[in-house]
Amino acid sequence: MFLVMGITGKVGGATTTHLLAQGKKVRALVRDRAKAAKWVERGVELASGDWNDAASIERALEDVDGAFVMLPPIWAPSPDFKEAKAVIANYVEALTKVPVPRVVALSSMGANRASGTGLITALSLLEQGFRDLKLPTAYVRAGEFLENFLYGLHVAQGGTLPVFHNPPSRKSAMVATNDVGAEIATLLSGPAWPGHRIIELGSMVSADEVAAQLGDVMKLDVTAVSVPRAAWPDTFEQFGVPKGQSGLAETMYDFVNAGGTDLGVEGTEHVAGATSARDVFSAARKATSA
């Protein structure tokens, strides 16, 4: 039995799908059981609660062989990251009281840096918070999710894909969420390991390559065009980030453009992505037309 956090999201869902395919049992901690109803039909055990309650995490950890934990994705967190800090404290309290055979935590490329990373700071705090856990722990430092470019299916009809990457020819670490789920499932159910380990997950991909593969799927020529830096706040607002609260997201992309999420940090392992941007766009298009 494995505990999966965030089952209604892309990474938690992908992790669960891969574990079920291996014939493993899955327990999920959920706040809204209705949103996870499809997983019950597939045999997943639901535990009520969420990451804001240490006691419910403790109950969900009982008698599991491993746990996948993550932070809730927040594009406009408090400047002091109090939301992430509270969740991390709950995880540490629960895992200290109910130690499990292994823990896999979703982190991010760039989490080795403690400052200047914008939104990635939350994952750095997670790794720091777990540092003293006396449990076998693996941090999966994922690259930027290729799914972040799915907006291109809607906005690139005119042949351009606006991106925050500058220049768009520069490569940075990217990965599909299906590959993230596959690696997490492998870590949870595979051979045991001692201590803490860090896995960089993804491949070096440019926005130009993403745009070209989007064009293949849409059957038209698509070119990646960098959004001017001064226009970032308004663009993030169009993506749903509250007005005036995009600073941390902007800093994150400045960090990416400066090479902060490139693969090859010393002391890490590396697993390449197996799913291309083309695969991600194709799957999304099929899902919407089904």
PDB file of C-alpha atoms in Angstrom:
ATOM      1  CA  MET A   1       0.000   0.000   0.000  1.00  0.00           C
ATOM      2  CA  PHE A   2       1.335   3.419  -0.991  1.00  0.00           C
ATOM      3  CA  LEU A   3       0.069   6.834   0.037  1.00  0.00           C
ATOM      4  CA  VAL A   4      -0.265   9.362  -2.780  1.00  0.00           C
ATOM      5  CA  MET A   5      -0.817  13.044  -2.136  1.00  0.00           C
ATOM      6  CA  GLY A   6      -2.434  15.259  -4.783  1.00  0.00           C
ATOM      7  CA  ILE A   7      -4.230  12.436  -6.575  1.00  0.00           C
ATOM      8  CA  THR A   8      -6.634  14.835  -8.302  1.00  0.00           C
ATOM      9  CA  GLY A   9      -3.695  16.683  -9.906  1.00  0.00           C
ATOM     10  CA  LYS A  10      -1.543  15.679 -12.850  1.00  0.00           C
ATOM     11  CA  VAL A  11       1.488  14.288 -10.978  1.00  0.00           C
ATOM     12  CA  GLY A  12      -0.492  12.523  -8.258  1.00  0.00           C
ATOM     13  CA  GLY A  13      -2.804  11.083 -10.880  1.00  0.00           C
ATOM     14  CA  ALA A  14       0.072   9.882 -13.063  1.00  0.00           C
ATOM     15  CA  THR A  15       1.795   8.329 -10.051  1.00  0.00           C
ATOM     16  CA  THR A  16      -1.374   6.472  -9.105  1.00  0.00           C
ATOM     17  CA  THR A  17      -1.930   5.239 -12.659  1.00  0.00           C
ATOM     18  CA  HIS A  18       1.584   3.769 -12.777  1.00  0.00           C
ATOM     19  CA  LEU A  19       1.282   2.171  -9.327  1.00  0.00           C
ATOM     20  CA  LEU A  20      -2.061   0.582 -10.227  1.00  0.00           C
ATOM     21  CA  ALA A  21      -0.536  -0.700 -13.473  1.00  0.00           C
ATOM     22  CA  GLN A  22       2.097  -2.443 -11.330  1.00  0.00           C
ATOM     23  CA  GLY A  23      -0.679  -4.099  -9.331  1.00  0.00           C
ATOM     24  CA  LYS A  24       0.024  -2.009  -6.218  1.00  0.00           C
ATOM     25  CA  LYS A  25      -2.557  -0.720  -3.760  1.00  0.00           C
ATOM     26  CA  VAL A  26      -2.961   3.028  -3.384  1.00  0.00           C
ATOM     27  CA  ARG A  27      -4.355   5.199  -0.615  1.00  0.00           C
ATOM     28  CA  ALA A  28      -5.014   8.879  -1.298  1.00  0.00           C
ATOM     29  CA  LEU A  29      -5.547  11.707   1.161  1.00  0.00           C
ATOM     30  CA  VAL A  30      -8.347  13.878  -0.217  1.00  0.00           C
ATOM     31  CA  ARG A  31     -10.341  16.844   0.987  1.00  0.00           C
ATOM     32  CA  ASP A  32     -13.161  16.404  -1.542  1.00  0.00           C
ATOM     33  CA  ARG A  33     -14.060  12.751  -1.985  1.00  0.00           C
ATOM     34  CA  ALA A  34     -16.365  13.570  -4.906  1.00  0.00           C
ATOM     35  CA  LYS A  35     -13.455  14.912  -6.962  1.00  0.00           C
ATOM     36  CA  ALA A  36     -11.629  11.604  -6.470  1.00  0.00           C
ATOM     37  CA  ALA A  37     -14.637   9.370  -7.208  1.00  0.00           C
ATOM     38  CA  LYS A  38     -13.119   7.992 -10.426  1.00  0.00           C
ATOM     39  CA  TRP A  39     -10.183   6.665  -8.437  1.00  0.00           C
ATOM     40  CA  VAL A  40     -12.455   4.722  -6.093  1.00  0.00           C
ATOM     41  CA  GLU A  41     -13.808   2.933  -9.152  1.00  0.00           C
ATOM     42  CA  ARG A  42     -10.228   1.891  -9.916  1.00  0.00           C
ATOM     43  CA  GLY A  43      -9.689   0.503  -6.423  1.00  0.00           C
ATOM     44  CA  VAL A  44      -8.022   3.425  -4.662  1.00  0.00           C
ATOM     45  CA  GLU A  45      -8.683   3.779  -0.939  1.00  0.00           C
ATOM     46  CA  LEU A  46      -9.584   7.326   0.068  1.00  0.00           C
ATOM     47  CA  ALA A  47      -8.640   8.876   3.403  1.00  0.00           C
ATOM     48  CA  SER A  48     -10.304  12.142   4.373  1.00  0.00           C
ATOM     49  CA  GLY A  49      -8.107  15.138   5.185  1.00  0.00           C
ATOM     50  CA  ASP A  50      -5.532  17.343   3.531  1.00  0.00           C
ATOM     51  CA  TRP A  51      -1.992  18.636   3.763  1.00  0.00           C
ATOM     52  CA  ASN A  52      -3.064  21.406   6.147  1.00  0.00           C
ATOM     53  CA  ASP A  53      -3.808  18.890   8.910  1.00  0.00           C
ATOM     54  CA  ALA A  54      -0.920  16.872  10.363  1.00  0.00           C
ATOM     55  CA  ALA A  55      -3.262  14.489  12.185  1.00  0.00           C
ATOM     56  CA  SER A  56      -5.001  13.411   8.975  1.00  0.00           C
ATOM     57  CA  ILE A  57      -1.627  12.883   7.300  1.00  0.00           C
ATOM     58  CA  GLU A  58      -0.570  10.709  10.226  1.00  0.00           C
ATOM     59  CA  ARG A  59      -3.691   8.567   9.879  1.00  0.00           C
ATOM     60  CA  ALA A  60      -3.146   8.204   6.145  1.00  0.00           C
ATOM     61  CA  LEU A  61       0.465   7.075   6.716  1.00  0.00           C
ATOM     62  CA  GLU A  62      -0.513   4.153   8.931  1.00  0.00           C
ATOM     63  CA  ASP A  63       0.672   0.803   7.549  1.00  0.00           C
ATOM     64  CA  VAL A  64       1.859   2.083   4.165  1.00  0.00           C
ATOM     65  CA  ASP A  65       5.013   0.825   2.456  1.00  0.00           C
ATOM     66  CA  GLY A  66       5.891   4.246   1.115  1.00  0.00           C
ATOM     67  CA  ALA A  67       4.525   7.741   0.612  1.00  0.00           C
ATOM     68  CA  PHE A  68       4.580  10.294  -2.184  1.00  0.00           C
ATOM     69  CA  VAL A  69       4.328  13.861  -0.899  1.00  0.00           C
ATOM     70  CA  MET A  70       4.153  17.203  -2.682  1.00  0.00           C
ATOM     71  CA  LEU A  71       3.287  20.818  -2.056  1.00  0.00           C
ATOM     72  CA  PRO A  72       0.080  22.337  -3.395  1.00  0.00           C
ATOM     73  CA  PRO A  73       0.957  24.411  -6.479  1.00  0.00           C
ATOM     74  CA  ILE A  74       0.439  28.115  -5.741  1.00  0.00           C
ATOM     75  CA  TRP A  75       1.315  30.713  -8.398  1.00  0.00           C
ATOM     76  CA  ALA A  76       0.868  33.693  -6.071  1.00  0.00           C
ATOM     77  CA  PRO A  77       2.017  32.613  -2.585  1.00  0.00           C
ATOM     78  CA  SER A  78       2.697  34.906   0.343  1.00  0.00           C
ATOM     79  CA  PRO A  79       6.127  36.600   0.117  1.00  0.00           C
ATOM     80  CA  ASP A  80       7.343  34.542   3.087  1.00  0.00           C
ATOM     81  CA  PHE A  81       5.980  31.259   1.657  1.00  0.00           C
ATOM     82  CA  LYS A  82       3.933  30.699   4.812  1.00  0.00           C
ATOM     83  CA  GLU A  83       1.600  28.322   2.955  1.00  0.00           C
ATOM     84  CA  ALA A  84       4.449  26.011   1.950  1.00  0.00           C
ATOM     85  CA  LYS A  85       6.113  26.255   5.358  1.00  0.00           C
ATOM     86  CA  ALA A  86       2.887  25.172   7.091  1.00  0.00           C
ATOM     87  CA  VAL A  87       2.466  22.128   4.835  1.00  0.00           C
ATOM     88  CA  ILE A  88       6.128  21.152   5.243  1.00  0.00           C
ATOM     89  CA  ALA A  89       5.803  21.363   9.041  1.00  0.00           C
ATOM     90  CA  ASN A  90       2.740  19.089   8.890  1.00  0.00           C
ATOM     91  CA  TYR A  91       4.607  16.536   6.765  1.00  0.00           C
ATOM     92  CA  VAL A  92       7.609  16.545   9.095  1.00  0.00           C
ATOM     93  CA  GLU A  93       5.417  16.154  12.178  1.00  0.00           C
ATOM     94  CA  ALA A  94       3.447  13.306  10.612  1.00  0.00           C
ATOM     95  CA  LEU A  95       6.480  11.466   9.219  1.00  0.00           C
ATOM     96  CA  THR A  96       8.273  11.792  12.557  1.00  0.00           C
ATOM     97  CA  LYS A  97       5.336  10.266  14.422  1.00  0.00           C
ATOM     98  CA  VAL A  98       4.552   7.656  11.766  1.00  0.00           C
ATOM     99  CA  PRO A  99       7.854   6.763  10.075  1.00  0.00           C
ATOM    100  CA  VAL A 100       7.371   4.870   6.814  1.00  0.00           C
ATOM    101  CA  PRO A 101       9.805   2.640   4.879  1.00  0.00           C
ATOM    102  CA  ARG A 102      10.411   5.312   2.217  1.00  0.00           C
ATOM    103  CA  VAL A 103       9.335   8.795   1.132  1.00  0.00           C
ATOM    104  CA  VAL A 104       9.389  10.319  -2.342  1.00  0.00           C
ATOM    105  CA  ALA A 105       8.967  14.099  -2.513  1.00  0.00           C
ATOM    106  CA  LEU A 106       8.240  16.134  -5.632  1.00  0.00           C
ATOM    107  CA  SER A 107      10.798  18.898  -5.931  1.00  0.00           C
ATOM    108  CA  SER A 108      12.076  21.029  -8.811  1.00  0.00           C
ATOM    109  CA  MET A 109      15.192  21.734 -10.784  1.00  0.00           C
ATOM    110  CA  GLY A 110      16.788  24.728  -9.100  1.00  0.00           C
ATOM    111  CA  ALA A 111      15.809  23.652  -5.584  1.00  0.00           C
ATOM    112  CA  ASN A 112      19.512  23.344  -4.741  1.00  0.00           C
ATOM    113  CA  ARG A 113      19.547  27.147  -4.602  1.00  0.00           C
ATOM    114  CA  ALA A 114      18.143  28.796  -1.466  1.00  0.00           C
ATOM    115  CA  SER A 115      17.406  32.212  -2.977  1.00  0.00           C
ATOM    116  CA  GLY A 116      16.798  34.024  -6.238  1.00  0.00           C
ATOM    117  CA  THR A 117      14.575  31.276  -7.622  1.00  0.00           C
ATOM    118  CA  GLY A 118      11.104  32.763  -7.211  1.00  0.00           C
ATOM    119  CA  LEU A 119       8.388  30.135  -6.893  1.00  0.00           C
ATOM    120  CA  ILE A 120      10.996  27.342  -6.745  1.00  0.00           C
ATOM    121  CA  THR A 121      11.894  28.619  -3.257  1.00  0.00           C
ATOM    122  CA  ALA A 122       8.995  26.557  -1.881  1.00  0.00           C
ATOM    123  CA  LEU A 123      10.669  23.338  -3.062  1.00  0.00           C
ATOM    124  CA  SER A 124      13.997  24.396  -1.627  1.00  0.00           C
ATOM    125  CA  LEU A 125      12.217  24.865   1.699  1.00  0.00           C
ATOM    126  CA  LEU A 126      10.718  21.388   1.342  1.00  0.00           C
ATOM    127  CA  GLU A 127      14.106  19.775   0.833  1.00  0.00           C
ATOM    128  CA  GLN A 128      15.574  21.734   3.740  1.00  0.00           C
ATOM    129  CA  GLY A 129      12.635  20.830   5.957  1.00  0.00           C
ATOM    130  CA  PHE A 130      13.034  17.111   5.267  1.00  0.00           C
ATOM    131  CA  ARG A 131      16.809  17.141   5.742  1.00  0.00           C
ATOM    132  CA  ASP A 132      16.708  15.769   9.297  1.00  0.00           C
ATOM    133  CA  LEU A 133      14.164  13.009   8.635  1.00  0.00           C
ATOM    134  CA  LYS A 134      15.684   9.651   9.516  1.00  0.00           C
ATOM    135  CA  LEU A 135      13.886   7.954   6.643  1.00  0.00           C
ATOM    136  CA  PRO A 136      14.956   6.824   3.172  1.00  0.00           C
ATOM    137  CA  THR A 137      13.916   9.873   1.163  1.00  0.00           C
ATOM    138  CA  ALA A 138      14.139  10.662  -2.548  1.00  0.00           C
ATOM    139  CA  TYR A 139      13.669  14.143  -3.962  1.00  0.00           C
ATOM    140  CA  VAL A 140      12.489  14.156  -7.565  1.00  0.00           C
ATOM    141  CA  ARG A 141      13.715  17.449  -9.011  1.00  0.00           C
ATOM    142  CA  ALA A 142      11.492  17.702 -12.049  1.00  0.00           C
ATOM    143  CA  GLY A 143      12.082  20.059 -14.930  1.00  0.00           C
ATOM    144  CA  GLU A 144       9.394  22.454 -16.148  1.00  0.00           C
ATOM    145  CA  PHE A 145       6.246  20.522 -16.978  1.00  0.00           C
ATOM    146  CA  LEU A 146       5.615  20.265 -20.709  1.00  0.00           C
ATOM    147  CA  GLU A 147       1.924  20.520 -19.844  1.00  0.00           C
ATOM    148  CA  ASN A 148       2.573  24.176 -18.989  1.00  0.00           C
ATOM    149  CA  PHE A 149       2.596  24.794 -22.755  1.00  0.00           C
ATOM    150  CA  LEU A 150      -0.847  23.300 -23.433  1.00  0.00           C
ATOM    151  CA  TYR A 151      -2.229  26.826 -23.761  1.00  0.00           C
ATOM    152  CA  GLY A 152      -0.538  26.716 -27.157  1.00  0.00           C
ATOM    153  CA  LEU A 153      -3.326  24.523 -28.508  1.00  0.00           C
ATOM    154  CA  HIS A 154      -5.632  27.520 -28.054  1.00  0.00           C
ATOM    155  CA  VAL A 155      -3.421  30.540 -28.707  1.00  0.00           C
ATOM    156  CA  ALA A 156      -1.101  29.349 -31.482  1.00  0.00           C
ATOM    157  CA  GLN A 157      -3.685  29.223 -34.255  1.00  0.00           C
ATOM    158  CA  GLY A 158      -2.001  32.264 -35.794  1.00  0.00           C
ATOM    159  CA  GLY A 159       1.371  30.521 -35.856  1.00  0.00           C
ATOM    160  CA  THR A 160       3.039  31.992 -32.762  1.00  0.00           C
ATOM    161  CA  LEU A 161       3.541  30.568 -29.271  1.00  0.00           C
ATOM    162  CA  PRO A 162       4.234  33.292 -26.682  1.00  0.00           C
ATOM    163  CA  VAL A 163       6.751  32.089 -24.090  1.00  0.00           C
ATOM    164  CA  PHE A 164       8.628  33.447 -21.085  1.00  0.00           C
ATOM    165  CA  HIS A 165      11.800  31.715 -22.274  1.00  0.00           C
ATOM    166  CA  ASN A 166      14.346  34.176 -23.666  1.00  0.00           C
ATOM    167  CA  PRO A 167      15.929  33.444 -26.013  1.00  0.00           C
ATOM    168  CA  PRO A 168      13.502  30.706 -27.117  1.00  0.00           C
ATOM    169  CA  SER A 169      16.417  28.777 -28.613  1.00  0.00           C
ATOM    170  CA  ARG A 170      17.994  28.262 -25.179  1.00  0.00           C
ATOM    171  CA  LYS A 171      17.398  24.826 -23.692  1.00  0.00           C
ATOM    172  CA  SER A 172      16.313  24.170 -20.100  1.00  0.00           C
ATOM    173  CA  ALA A 173      15.120  21.086 -18.233  1.00  0.00           C
ATOM    174  CA  MET A 174      11.584  20.013 -19.161  1.00  0.00           C
ATOM    175  CA  VAL A 175       9.541  16.868 -18.536  1.00  0.00           C
ATOM    176  CA  ALA A 176       6.044  15.468 -19.016  1.00  0.00           C
ATOM    177  CA  THR A 177       4.007  14.780 -15.884  1.00  0.00           C
ATOM    178  CA  ASN A 178       3.481  11.178 -17.032  1.00  0.00           C
ATOM    179  CA  ASP A 179       7.241  10.642 -16.806  1.00  0.00           C
ATOM    180  CA  VAL A 180       7.269  12.226 -13.351  1.00  0.00           C
ATOM    181  CA  GLY A 181       4.565   9.833 -12.178  1.00  0.00           C
ATOM    182  CA  ALA A 182       6.411   6.872 -13.686  1.00  0.00           C
ATOM    183  CA  GLU A 183       9.645   7.730 -11.859  1.00  0.00           C
ATOM    184  CA  ILE A 184       7.873   8.299  -8.538  1.00  0.00           C
ATOM    185  CA  ALA A 185       6.067   4.964  -8.854  1.00  0.00           C
ATOM    186  CA  THR A 186       9.369   3.234  -9.650  1.00  0.00           C
ATOM    187  CA  LEU A 187      11.016   4.770  -6.589  1.00  0.00           C
ATOM    188  CA  LEU A 188       8.122   3.802  -4.320  1.00  0.00           C
ATOM    189  CA  SER A 189       7.900   0.190  -5.437  1.00  0.00           C
ATOM    190  CA  GLY A 190      11.477  -0.532  -6.518  1.00  0.00           C
ATOM    191  CA  PRO A 191      14.625  -1.507  -4.604  1.00  0.00           C
ATOM    192  CA  ALA A 192      15.144   0.067  -1.189  1.00  0.00           C
ATOM    193  CA  TRP A 193      17.849   2.669  -0.616  1.00  0.00           C
ATOM    194  CA  PRO A 194      19.520   4.179   2.444  1.00  0.00           C
ATOM    195  CA  GLY A 195      19.513   7.847   3.375  1.00  0.00           C
ATOM    196  CA  HIS A 196      18.545  10.685   1.057  1.00  0.00           C
ATOM    197  CA  ARG A 197      18.975  10.850  -2.716  1.00  0.00           C
ATOM    198  CA  ILE A 198      18.212  13.461  -5.389  1.00  0.00           C
ATOM    199  CA  ILE A 199      17.023  12.612  -8.905  1.00  0.00           C
ATOM    200  CA  GLU A 200      17.054  15.212 -11.667  1.00  0.00           C
ATOM    201  CA  LEU A 201      14.202  14.320 -13.985  1.00  0.00           C
ATOM    202  CA  GLY A 202      13.828  15.590 -17.537  1.00  0.00           C
ATOM    203  CA  SER A 203      15.709  16.493 -20.675  1.00  0.00           C
ATOM    204  CA  MET A 204      17.114  19.737 -22.061  1.00  0.00           C
ATOM    205  CA  VAL A 205      14.493  21.205 -24.399  1.00  0.00           C
ATOM    206  CA  SER A 206      14.068  24.666 -25.943  1.00  0.00           C
ATOM    207  CA  ALA A 207      10.875  26.655 -26.425  1.00  0.00           C
ATOM    208  CA  ASP A 208      11.676  26.585 -30.151  1.00  0.00           C
ATOM    209  CA  GLU A 209      11.527  22.779 -30.071  1.00  0.00           C
ATOM    210  CA  VAL A 210       8.259  22.851 -28.119  1.00  0.00           C
ATOM    211  CA  ALA A 211       6.745  25.236 -30.677  1.00  0.00           C
ATOM    212  CA  ALA A 212       7.894  23.084 -33.608  1.00  0.00           C
ATOM    213  CA  GLN A 213       6.337  19.966 -32.070  1.00  0.00           C
ATOM    214  CA  LEU A 214       3.143  21.891 -31.354  1.00  0.00           C
ATOM    215  CA  GLY A 215       3.118  22.834 -35.009  1.00  0.00           C
ATOM    216  CA  ASP A 216       3.463  19.174 -36.000  1.00  0.00           C
ATOM    217  CA  VAL A 217       0.344  18.337 -34.011  1.00  0.00           C
ATOM    218  CA  MET A 218      -1.633  21.363 -35.232  1.00  0.00           C
ATOM    219  CA  LYS A 219      -0.366  20.876 -38.811  1.00  0.00           C
ATOM    220  CA  LEU A 220       0.881  24.428 -39.195  1.00  0.00           C
ATOM    221  CA  ASP A 221       4.120  26.311 -38.688  1.00  0.00           C
ATOM    222  CA  VAL A 222       4.404  27.557 -35.085  1.00  0.00           C
ATOM    223  CA  THR A 223       7.198  29.838 -33.885  1.00  0.00           C
ATOM    224  CA  ALA A 224       8.062  30.520 -30.243  1.00  0.00           C
ATOM    225  CA  VAL A 225       8.109  34.266 -29.511  1.00  0.00           C
ATOM    226  CA  SER A 226       9.522  35.613 -26.248  1.00  0.00           C
ATOM    227  CA  VAL A 227       7.116  37.855 -24.339  1.00  0.00           C
ATOM    228  CA  PRO A 228       8.898  41.186 -23.695  1.00  0.00           C
ATOM    229  CA  ARG A 229      10.088  41.346 -20.076  1.00  0.00           C
ATOM    230  CA  ALA A 230       8.066  44.497 -19.400  1.00  0.00           C
ATOM    231  CA  ALA A 231       4.898  42.706 -20.507  1.00  0.00           C
ATOM    232  CA  TRP A 232       5.300  39.761 -18.121  1.00  0.00           C
ATOM    233  CA  PRO A 233       3.029  41.100 -15.339  1.00  0.00           C
ATOM    234  CA  ASP A 234       0.104  41.618 -17.723  1.00  0.00           C
ATOM    235  CA  THR A 235       0.725  38.242 -19.365  1.00  0.00           C
ATOM    236  CA  PHE A 236       0.751  36.410 -16.041  1.00  0.00           C
ATOM    237  CA  GLU A 237      -2.499  38.161 -15.183  1.00  0.00           C
ATOM    238  CA  GLN A 238      -3.984  36.732 -18.397  1.00  0.00           C
ATOM    239  CA  PHE A 239      -2.883  33.295 -17.164  1.00  0.00           C
ATOM    240  CA  GLY A 240      -4.847  33.820 -13.953  1.00  0.00           C
ATOM    241  CA  VAL A 241      -2.204  35.184 -11.574  1.00  0.00           C
ATOM    242  CA  PRO A 242      -3.783  38.009  -9.514  1.00  0.00           C
ATOM    243  CA  LYS A 243      -2.775  41.512 -10.590  1.00  0.00           C
ATOM    244  CA  GLY A 244       0.343  42.715  -8.803  1.00  0.00           C
ATOM    245  CA  GLN A 245       1.227  39.241  -7.485  1.00  0.00           C
ATOM    246  CA  SER A 246       3.352  37.849 -10.313  1.00  0.00           C
ATOM    247  CA  GLY A 247       6.728  38.859  -8.866  1.00  0.00           C
ATOM    248  CA  LEU A 248       7.752  35.390  -7.730  1.00  0.00           C
ATOM    249  CA  ALA A 249       6.685  33.816 -11.020  1.00  0.00           C
ATOM    250  CA  GLU A 250       8.687  36.457 -12.896  1.00  0.00           C
ATOM    251  CA  THR A 251      11.763  35.795 -10.755  1.00  0.00           C
ATOM    252  CA  MET A 252      11.408  32.078 -11.451  1.00  0.00           C
ATOM    253  CA  TYR A 253      11.510  32.577 -15.217  1.00  0.00           C
ATOM    254  CA  ASP A 254      14.414  35.012 -14.898  1.00  0.00           C
ATOM    255  CA  PHE A 255      16.176  32.197 -13.034  1.00  0.00           C
ATOM    256  CA  VAL A 256      15.278  29.667 -15.747  1.00  0.00           C
ATOM    257  CA  ASN A 257      16.531  32.011 -18.485  1.00  0.00           C
ATOM    258  CA  ALA A 258      19.809  32.446 -16.614  1.00  0.00           C
ATOM    259  CA  GLY A 259      20.399  28.677 -16.675  1.00  0.00           C
ATOM    260  CA  GLY A 260      19.258  27.965 -13.123  1.00  0.00           C
ATOM    261  CA  THR A 261      17.314  24.830 -14.041  1.00  0.00           C
ATOM    262  CA  ASP A 262      19.918  23.223 -16.274  1.00  0.00           C
ATOM    263  CA  LEU A 263      20.694  19.577 -15.611  1.00  0.00           C
ATOM    264  CA  GLY A 264      23.933  18.426 -13.991  1.00  0.00           C
ATOM    265  CA  VAL A 265      23.952  19.627 -10.393  1.00  0.00           C
ATOM    266  CA  GLU A 266      26.741  17.855  -8.516  1.00  0.00           C
ATOM    267  CA  GLY A 267      25.667  14.952  -6.308  1.00  0.00           C
ATOM    268  CA  THR A 268      22.460  14.174  -8.186  1.00  0.00           C
ATOM    269  CA  GLU A 269      21.232  11.266 -10.278  1.00  0.00           C
ATOM    270  CA  HIS A 270      19.593  11.834 -13.646  1.00  0.00           C
ATOM    271  CA  VAL A 271      16.616  10.221 -15.378  1.00  0.00           C
ATOM    272  CA  ALA A 272      15.807  11.472 -18.878  1.00  0.00           C
ATOM    273  CA  GLY A 273      12.260  12.163 -19.968  1.00  0.00           C
ATOM    274  CA  ALA A 274      10.660   9.609 -22.294  1.00  0.00           C
ATOM    275  CA  THR A 275       7.642  11.675 -23.365  1.00  0.00           C
ATOM    276  CA  SER A 276       8.036  14.491 -25.904  1.00  0.00           C
ATOM    277  CA  ALA A 277       6.148  17.761 -26.148  1.00  0.00           C
ATOM    278  CA  ARG A 278       4.578  16.327 -29.300  1.00  0.00           C
ATOM    279  CA  ASP A 279       3.232  13.399 -27.258  1.00  0.00           C
ATOM    280  CA  VAL A 280       1.785  15.765 -24.650  1.00  0.00           C
ATOM    281  CA  PHE A 281       0.049  17.948 -27.248  1.00  0.00           C
ATOM    282  CA  SER A 282      -1.292  14.916 -29.134  1.00  0.00           C
ATOM    283  CA  ALA A 283      -2.705  13.314 -25.995  1.00  0.00           C
ATOM    284  CA  ALA A 284      -4.381  16.562 -24.920  1.00  0.00           C
ATOM    285  CA  ARG A 285      -5.945  17.025 -28.348  1.00  0.00           C
ATOM    286  CA  LYS A 286      -7.289  13.474 -28.371  1.00  0.00           C
ATOM    287  CA  ALA A 287      -8.720  13.920 -24.882  1.00  0.00           C
ATOM    288  CA  THR A 288     -10.634  17.056 -25.845  1.00  0.00           C
ATOM    289  CA  SER A 289     -12.003  15.533 -29.056  1.00  0.00           C
ATOM    290  CA  ALA A 290     -13.036  12.247 -27.434  1.00  0.00           C
TER     291      ALA A 290
END
